[in-house]
């Protein structure tokens, strides 16, 4: 029966020891330990939350970047197109100008040739007239000396003279 | 409910163990009665002495050249309160010479018989009645016994362990736990997150956490110290009904002091009950207030004491059969039991804490009708 009868001494000392232990551990062990664990949990939670918001921001930033890149691409395309058009226009204009100029030069050359030709014919006509007069002069002189001889000279001269 | 099944089965086991204890205790008396054969070791007495409290811390025995056996032990302080008139007497337990000689201090002569201290007559003799019971008065015994000194040792150990653990948090704030801190933190958080909060609730748990954490580690460490077979272990502290009584009393007080309006309403005016049933229910509920911590007290006491008895009985097989050949069997079984008891040490600490948290939780929970 002793085994199941609480002894007063042990009850007394257990109570004192346990109360003291609970007080000391509560103040100097459980409170700082639980406090530190809670603080650490909170800091981890905060860090995770921060990571989440940063990720969200990154996503936003990426979307913005993509938008900017798309814009830039579109602008570049527009610029390229404009440049190409301008180039085409320039080429056509240059071609047209060049052909005009060549036409003009050709025209001028034709004109010059025509003029030269006219001049040459005029000069030839004058020369022929001069030669004719000279011949006529010589014939006339000869005729006056020898009718026969003058006739030969005229025919010879005319044979040698070729007109083209 | 799973809890009820566990509780019922534990209660059944506790009752069975208690009954077996009584039978051992009575056998012990019988064994003493025919103690004529001095060759034979009184196993019951040996076991009973080991699981009871002691005024000496027994280390080992030495046999003199002439064959007398002397115990080598630490003497512990004896503190006696005399009530009429009030006075305190202190001396070391070695003065009793293991109960062989009376000690006279002032006007009193004290005699220690089977670890109990009595007032004796001037010659140091005790008086017996017809049935052989001692009828002498006893002083109030507040001695630092083996159990009390183990209690102090465990408390000191816990203060050292947990304060150094708390210091580690201050030294490395916000960092991952390391070393002793790394070992203890999961256990502390297990008690907090898996025992206390589920039973009491997030909102109110902080107030009861210091008690429940202390009680958990207190029981666990004392259970394990009891498993160490030599100094500074071996004391059957959590297997002593006085210790479990105090711990259960704390749960009883905390439960009822922190019980809210709903808790008392459920005891004295259970809602939805016919009026004529109320008187019966009040009695039942009042018994329940006591029965819950009573079960806590018996459960821890019986489990730990039973473990000690089983281990000691297995060792005693050697003396019962009076042959060393049985020793390997004893050692094998003791090893198995010690490993089991190591588990039981943690399990009982867990159950005590869990049920305390449950009782407190039931007393403080908000009902929604």
XYZ file of C-alpha atoms in Angstrom:
533
model
C 0.000 0.000 0.000
C 3.033 2.273 0.520
C 3.547 2.227 -3.221
C 0.240 3.944 -3.960
C 0.294 6.365 -1.021
C 1.888 9.677 -1.965
C 4.598 10.575 0.537
C 4.305 14.110 1.848
C 8.026 14.871 1.524
C 8.153 14.002 -2.153
C 4.913 15.889 -2.848
C 6.409 18.931 -1.124
C 9.728 18.840 -2.980
C 8.148 17.970 -6.335
C 5.820 20.948 -6.054
C 8.635 23.346 -5.180
C 11.001 21.967 -7.806
C 8.398 21.918 -10.529
C 7.088 25.417 -9.829
C 10.615 26.820 -9.758
C 11.562 24.900 -12.881
C 8.456 26.079 -14.725
C 9.092 29.676 -13.704
C 12.802 29.623 -14.626
C 12.345 27.771 -17.909
C 9.318 29.859 -18.811
C 11.229 33.077 -18.309
C 14.689 32.119 -19.536
C 14.131 29.248 -21.961
C 10.644 28.853 -23.467
C 9.985 32.554 -23.954
C 13.258 33.354 -25.777
C 13.200 30.081 -27.729
C 9.604 30.391 -28.925
C 10.136 34.103 -29.535
C 13.230 33.448 -31.635
C 11.513 30.668 -33.597
C 8.490 32.867 -34.259
C 10.719 35.763 -35.308
C 12.620 33.462 -37.629
C 9.388 32.077 -39.071
C 8.193 35.611 -39.689
C 11.431 36.627 -41.382
C 11.278 33.553 -43.608
C 7.672 34.302 -44.447
C 8.549 37.912 -45.230
C 11.427 36.799 -47.416
C 9.144 34.421 -49.294
C 6.544 37.133 -49.755
C 9.221 39.519 -51.007
C 10.446 36.896 -53.436
C 6.882 36.463 -54.688
C 6.361 40.194 -55.242
C 9.772 40.477 -56.885
C 8.857 37.644 -59.192
C 5.619 39.429 -60.037
C 7.531 42.644 -60.691
C 10.000 40.792 -62.845
C 7.148 39.370 -64.864
C 5.673 42.853 -65.271
C 9.076 44.185 -66.276
C 9.518 41.410 -68.778
C 6.133 42.137 -70.290
C 7.061 45.803 -70.542
C 10.352 44.891 -72.153
C 8.607 42.740 -74.681
C 6.234 45.546 -75.465
C 9.120 47.955 -75.947
C 10.953 45.478 -78.140
C 7.850 44.924 -80.259
C 7.430 48.675 -80.596
C 11.048 49.063 -81.605
C 10.719 46.275 -84.116
C 7.652 47.852 -85.633
C 9.399 51.200 -85.839
C 12.408 49.616 -87.480
C 10.204 47.877 -90.018
C 8.485 51.150 -90.803
C 11.834 52.894 -91.165
C 13.159 50.162 -93.422
C 10.066 50.313 -95.580
C 10.315 54.068 -95.913
C 13.990 53.800 -96.786
C 13.273 51.223 -99.410
C 10.561 53.356 -100.948
C 12.836 56.345 -100.948
C 15.560 54.314 -102.571
C 13.218 53.078 -105.277
C 11.998 56.582 -105.879
C 15.538 57.906 -106.069
C 16.550 55.216 -108.507
C 13.585 55.837 -110.762
C 14.174 59.557 -110.683
C 17.850 59.116 -111.416
C 17.060 56.766 -114.271
C 14.570 59.206 -115.726
C 16.992 62.096 -115.389
C 19.754 60.103 -116.954
C 17.629 59.099 -119.915
C 16.444 62.667 -120.360
C 19.995 63.913 -120.321
C 21.146 61.285 -122.811
C 18.226 62.122 -125.028
C 19.197 65.753 -124.883
C 22.848 64.981 -125.683
C 21.796 62.791 -128.547
C 19.563 65.521 -129.849
C 22.356 68.063 -129.625
C 24.724 65.686 -131.387
C 22.211 65.081 -134.169
C 21.734 68.806 -134.490
C 25.474 69.380 -134.733
C 25.882 66.670 -137.336
C 23.056 68.137 -139.371
C 24.611 71.572 -139.193
C 28.028 70.241 -140.178
C 26.421 68.401 -143.050
C 24.656 71.546 -144.218
C 27.886 73.515 -143.947
C 29.782 70.907 -145.866
C 27.226 70.826 -148.684
C 27.255 74.613 -148.791
C 31.040 74.605 -148.935
C 31.004 71.949 -151.652
C 28.461 73.899 -153.661
C 30.660 76.979 -153.450
C 33.754 74.907 -154.400
C 31.903 73.345 -157.336
C 30.786 76.740 -158.482
C 34.366 78.036 -158.167
C 35.732 75.030 -160.078
C 33.032 75.421 -162.705
C 33.903 79.030 -163.125
C 37.600 78.105 -163.337
C 36.842 75.481 -165.929
C 34.626 77.824 -167.788
C 37.432 80.354 -167.636
C 39.924 77.817 -169.002
C 37.514 76.685 -171.734
C 36.801 80.127 -172.705
C 40.489 80.843 -173.020
C 41.131 77.687 -174.983
C 38.127 78.218 -177.144
C 39.549 81.309 -178.081
C 42.791 79.543 -179.191
C 41.580 76.204 -180.365
C 38.135 75.148 -180.687
C 39.009 71.539 -180.820
C 41.421 71.577 -177.999
C 39.008 73.407 -175.759
C 36.330 70.957 -176.392
C 38.696 68.141 -175.319
C 39.720 69.921 -172.233
C 36.135 70.480 -171.229
C 35.224 66.882 -171.738
C 38.388 65.643 -169.971
C 37.826 67.895 -167.029
C 34.283 66.894 -166.712
C 35.261 63.236 -166.868
C 37.787 63.604 -164.129
C 35.408 65.496 -161.944
C 33.202 63.216 -160.101
C 30.409 64.540 -158.156
C 29.064 62.720 -155.357
C -13.368 8.779 -30.813
C -9.819 7.506 -30.944
C -8.943 9.298 -27.735
C -11.633 7.511 -25.789
C -10.430 4.131 -26.985
C -6.872 4.967 -26.030
C -8.008 6.290 -22.671
C -10.130 3.242 -21.955
C -7.404 0.799 -22.893
C -4.859 2.714 -20.860
C -7.161 2.737 -17.917
C -7.685 -0.992 -18.211
C -3.938 -1.579 -18.374
C -3.400 0.749 -15.452
C -5.924 -1.102 -13.320
C -4.378 -4.460 -14.228
C -0.927 -3.174 -13.396
C -2.163 -1.773 -10.111
C -3.685 -5.132 -9.198
C -0.451 -6.888 -10.070
C 1.415 -4.405 -7.890
C -0.784 -5.221 -4.935
C -0.155 -8.903 -5.431
C 3.588 -8.274 -5.542
C 3.362 -6.181 -2.417
C 1.486 -8.900 -0.533
C 3.865 -11.595 -1.737
C 6.599 -9.399 -0.434
C 5.081 -9.570 3.040
C 4.760 -13.351 2.759
C 8.333 -13.646 1.669
C 9.365 -11.658 4.670
C 7.347 -13.844 6.988
C 9.307 -16.987 6.071
C 12.636 -15.281 5.786
C 14.336 -18.165 7.565
C 16.448 -19.256 4.608
C 19.220 -16.648 4.632
C 20.887 -18.157 1.556
C 17.982 -17.266 -0.656
C 17.787 -13.717 -2.046
C 14.451 -12.097 -1.289
C 13.634 -11.010 -4.848
C 10.342 -9.317 -3.987
C 11.958 -7.222 -1.316
C 14.847 -6.316 -3.614
C 12.482 -5.186 -6.357
C 10.249 -3.346 -3.935
C 13.252 -1.558 -2.418
C 14.425 -0.513 -5.870
C 11.153 0.991 -6.977
C 10.485 2.717 -3.649
C 12.103 5.877 -2.414
C 15.274 5.646 -0.357
C 17.092 7.689 2.256
C 20.476 6.530 0.923
C 21.735 6.488 -2.609
C 22.887 2.902 -2.801
C 25.970 2.317 -5.002
C 27.122 -1.233 -4.350
C 27.666 -3.849 -1.597
C 30.961 -5.042 -0.156
C 31.461 -8.274 1.771
C 33.874 -8.143 4.708
C 36.382 -10.865 5.541
C 33.977 -12.175 8.209
C 31.157 -12.472 5.672
C 29.018 -9.488 6.680
C 27.632 -7.445 3.830
C 27.950 -3.650 3.902
C 26.228 -1.318 1.523
C 28.279 1.462 0.001
C 26.016 4.445 -0.524
C 25.792 8.217 -0.630
C 24.268 9.543 2.573
C 21.432 11.988 1.913
C 20.143 14.763 4.192
C 17.299 13.882 6.543
C 14.955 16.780 7.296
C 12.312 16.097 9.931
C 9.591 18.469 11.104
C 8.443 17.888 14.675
C 4.989 19.342 15.126
C 4.576 19.402 18.880
C 6.346 21.742 19.589
C 7.406 22.885 16.126
C 11.079 22.235 15.403
C 13.208 21.126 12.482
C 15.808 18.380 12.851
C 18.412 17.733 10.174
C 21.177 15.158 9.966
C 22.707 12.876 7.374
C 21.081 9.525 6.675
C 24.398 7.766 7.303
C 23.747 8.200 11.046
C 21.041 5.533 10.789
C 23.605 3.047 9.409
C 21.008 1.801 6.902
C 18.369 1.523 9.616
C 20.524 -0.495 11.992
C 20.888 2.155 14.667
C 18.571 4.792 16.162
C 19.487 8.491 16.110
C 18.844 10.779 19.071
C 18.533 14.499 18.361
C 17.334 16.820 21.095
C 14.545 15.175 23.016
C 13.586 12.765 20.225
C 15.020 9.437 19.223
C 14.380 8.445 15.601
C 14.382 5.008 14.092
C 14.337 4.187 10.376
C 12.382 1.032 9.574
C 12.048 0.096 5.874
C 12.913 3.655 4.835
C 10.228 5.105 7.103
C 11.255 7.246 10.082
C 9.455 6.811 13.422
C 9.694 8.369 16.853
C 11.139 5.589 19.052
C 11.462 5.313 22.800
C 14.693 6.323 24.502
C 16.238 2.877 23.843
C 15.403 3.146 20.163
C 12.699 0.457 20.189
C 9.462 0.432 18.230
C 6.097 -0.778 19.534
C 4.025 -3.250 17.533
C 0.343 -4.125 17.794
C -1.070 -7.685 17.685
C -0.890 -7.857 13.884
C 2.757 -6.771 13.805
C 2.064 -3.200 12.623
C 4.158 -0.376 14.039
C 2.046 2.012 16.104
C 4.731 4.667 16.771
C 4.135 8.242 15.581
C 6.081 9.667 12.677
C 7.591 13.133 12.226
C 6.829 15.027 9.029
C 9.526 13.720 6.718
C 10.858 16.354 4.283
C 14.142 14.560 3.676
C 16.121 14.925 0.491
C 15.618 11.320 -0.532
C 16.990 9.573 -3.588
C 13.925 10.638 -5.579
C 14.135 14.245 -4.395
C 17.818 14.502 -5.264
C 17.109 12.969 -8.686
C 14.350 15.537 -9.060
C 16.848 18.316 -8.313
C 19.359 16.784 -10.683
C 16.802 16.576 -13.472
C 15.702 20.172 -12.856
C 19.325 21.338 -12.920
C 19.959 19.352 -16.092
C 16.903 20.891 -17.760
C 17.901 24.407 -16.755
C 21.400 23.840 -18.154
C 20.153 22.266 -21.378
C 17.375 24.700 -22.191
C 19.124 27.857 -21.106
C 22.115 26.996 -23.261
C 19.635 26.285 -26.036
C 18.003 29.691 -25.484
C 21.431 31.310 -25.504
C 22.136 29.690 -28.879
C 19.132 31.557 -30.302
C 20.456 34.841 -28.954
C 23.946 34.134 -30.298
C 22.824 33.238 -33.808
C 19.610 35.185 -34.404
C 17.620 34.231 -37.472
C 19.975 31.419 -38.454
C 19.158 27.728 -38.822
C 19.480 25.785 -35.536
C 22.722 23.929 -34.891
C 23.968 21.264 -32.457
C 21.929 20.885 -29.250
C 19.602 23.611 -30.477
C 19.069 21.661 -33.679
C 18.193 18.549 -31.684
C 15.810 20.285 -29.280
C 14.030 22.667 -31.624
C 12.083 19.992 -33.520
C 10.971 18.468 -30.197
C 9.932 21.827 -28.757
C 8.094 22.647 -31.981
C 6.525 19.176 -32.011
C 5.097 19.828 -28.534
C 3.963 23.301 -29.590
C 2.587 22.557 -33.063
C 1.406 18.959 -32.722
C 0.315 18.691 -29.099
C -0.553 22.097 -27.699
C -1.977 24.046 -30.643
C -4.258 21.279 -32.029
C -5.786 20.760 -28.572
C -5.957 24.298 -27.196
C -6.059 26.366 -30.354
C -3.773 28.933 -31.901
C -5.354 31.831 -30.011
C -5.009 30.652 -26.434
C -2.118 28.212 -26.534
C 0.666 30.630 -25.573
C -0.542 30.926 -21.966
C -0.304 27.165 -21.351
C 2.777 26.461 -23.438
C 5.353 26.971 -20.625
C 3.578 24.467 -18.363
C 3.096 21.859 -21.068
C 6.638 22.155 -22.417
C 8.058 21.917 -18.897
C 5.898 18.936 -17.990
C 6.791 17.131 -21.225
C 10.555 17.461 -20.843
C 10.381 16.962 -17.061
C 8.625 13.614 -17.420
C 10.734 12.533 -20.377
C 14.076 13.312 -18.767
C 13.070 11.743 -15.441
C 11.781 8.639 -17.244
C 15.102 8.274 -19.039
C 17.140 8.925 -15.893
C 15.210 6.122 -14.248
C 16.395 3.756 -16.978
C 20.057 4.347 -16.161
C 20.806 1.425 -13.833
C 23.491 3.179 -11.722
C 24.294 6.565 -10.173
C 23.108 9.234 -11.045
C 20.134 7.386 -12.518
C 18.038 4.455 -11.325
C 15.600 6.444 -9.167
C 11.998 5.570 -9.936
C 10.821 9.192 -9.794
C 8.040 9.286 -12.386
C 7.011 5.859 -11.118
C 6.359 7.361 -7.705
C 2.744 8.217 -7.052
C 3.685 11.417 -5.180
C 5.387 12.878 -8.237
C 2.637 11.912 -10.664
C 0.121 13.169 -8.108
C 1.709 16.628 -8.094
C 1.913 16.769 -11.883
C -1.705 15.658 -12.265
C -2.684 18.185 -9.606
C -1.108 20.946 -11.679
C -3.171 19.903 -14.691
C -6.279 19.782 -12.498
C -5.659 23.264 -11.112
C -4.732 24.830 -14.454
C -7.736 23.229 -16.166
C -10.230 24.457 -13.588
C -8.698 27.875 -12.990
C -8.665 28.659 -16.700
C -12.053 27.013 -17.388
C -14.387 29.519 -19.014
C -18.116 30.134 -18.617
C -18.999 27.375 -21.103
C -16.902 24.852 -19.205
C -18.728 25.471 -15.942
C -22.062 25.683 -17.733
C -21.440 22.203 -19.149
C -20.758 20.912 -15.658
C -23.575 22.551 -13.711
C -26.174 23.154 -16.409
C -25.543 20.908 -19.360
C -27.513 22.486 -22.212
C -30.257 20.414 -23.800
C -30.685 18.095 -20.818
C -34.017 17.417 -19.063
C -34.077 19.141 -15.687
C -34.555 15.954 -13.643
C -31.303 14.554 -15.098
C -29.250 17.547 -14.012
C -28.523 16.443 -10.407
C -27.127 13.147 -11.700
C -25.136 14.827 -14.446
C -23.634 17.361 -12.052
C -22.341 14.539 -9.899
C -21.011 12.706 -12.953
C -19.313 15.832 -14.252
C -17.796 16.612 -10.853
C -16.401 13.084 -10.706
C -15.099 13.679 -14.222
C -13.137 16.725 -13.065
C -11.234 14.518 -10.639
C -11.178 11.361 -12.763
C -9.364 12.956 -15.676
C -6.234 14.019 -13.744
C -6.539 10.881 -11.608
C -6.152 8.800 -14.759
C -3.114 10.905 -15.670
C -1.591 10.219 -12.268
C -2.205 6.457 -12.334
C -1.195 6.049 -15.980
C 2.258 7.571 -15.620
C 2.913 5.944 -12.252
C 1.811 2.491 -13.364
C 3.611 2.530 -16.692
C 6.957 3.579 -15.321
C 6.756 1.410 -12.212
C 5.719 -1.565 -14.316
C 8.717 -1.027 -16.582
C 11.061 -0.956 -13.608
C 9.468 -4.077 -12.124
C 9.763 -5.995 -15.395
C 13.435 -5.098 -15.834
C 14.233 -5.921 -12.197
C 12.302 -9.194 -12.378
C 14.242 -10.249 -15.456
C 17.520 -9.531 -13.695
C 16.226 -11.348 -10.606
C 15.718 -14.519 -12.659
C 19.403 -15.174 -12.053
C 18.786 -15.175 -8.285
C 15.525 -17.065 -8.489
C 17.108 -19.924 -10.452
C 20.374 -19.482 -8.557
C 22.418 -20.106 -11.696
C 24.477 -17.889 -13.974
C 23.345 -19.958 -16.964
C 20.137 -17.974 -17.081
C 22.102 -14.692 -17.313
C 22.229 -14.516 -21.151
C 18.444 -14.901 -21.260
C 18.051 -12.200 -18.615
C 20.402 -9.852 -20.410
C 18.676 -10.398 -23.753
C 15.247 -9.727 -22.287
C 16.470 -6.761 -20.228
C 18.019 -5.264 -23.352
C 14.735 -5.670 -25.182
C 12.793 -4.192 -22.257
C 15.195 -1.263 -21.896
C 14.762 -0.372 -25.547
C 11.013 -0.653 -25.134
C 11.165 1.446 -21.973
C 13.160 4.090 -23.842
C 10.200 4.341 -26.179
C 7.718 4.256 -23.296
C 9.675 7.075 -21.610
C 8.948 9.362 -24.548
C 5.459 7.954 -25.105
C 4.324 8.580 -21.533
C 5.698 12.114 -21.591
C 3.790 12.637 -24.841
C 0.554 11.154 -23.490
C 0.665 13.129 -20.255
C 1.285 16.358 -22.159
C -1.258 15.573 -24.859
C -4.030 14.715 -22.391
C -3.224 17.734 -20.216
C -3.444 19.919 -23.323
C -6.710 18.216 -24.251
C -8.267 18.801 -20.809
C -7.144 22.425 -20.813
C -8.346 22.798 -24.387
C -11.793 21.472 -23.465
C -11.964 23.912 -20.562
C -11.067 27.002 -22.594
C -12.736 26.277 -25.924
C -15.499 28.508 -27.186
C -18.752 26.670 -27.811
C -21.060 27.593 -30.599
C -24.592 26.493 -29.969
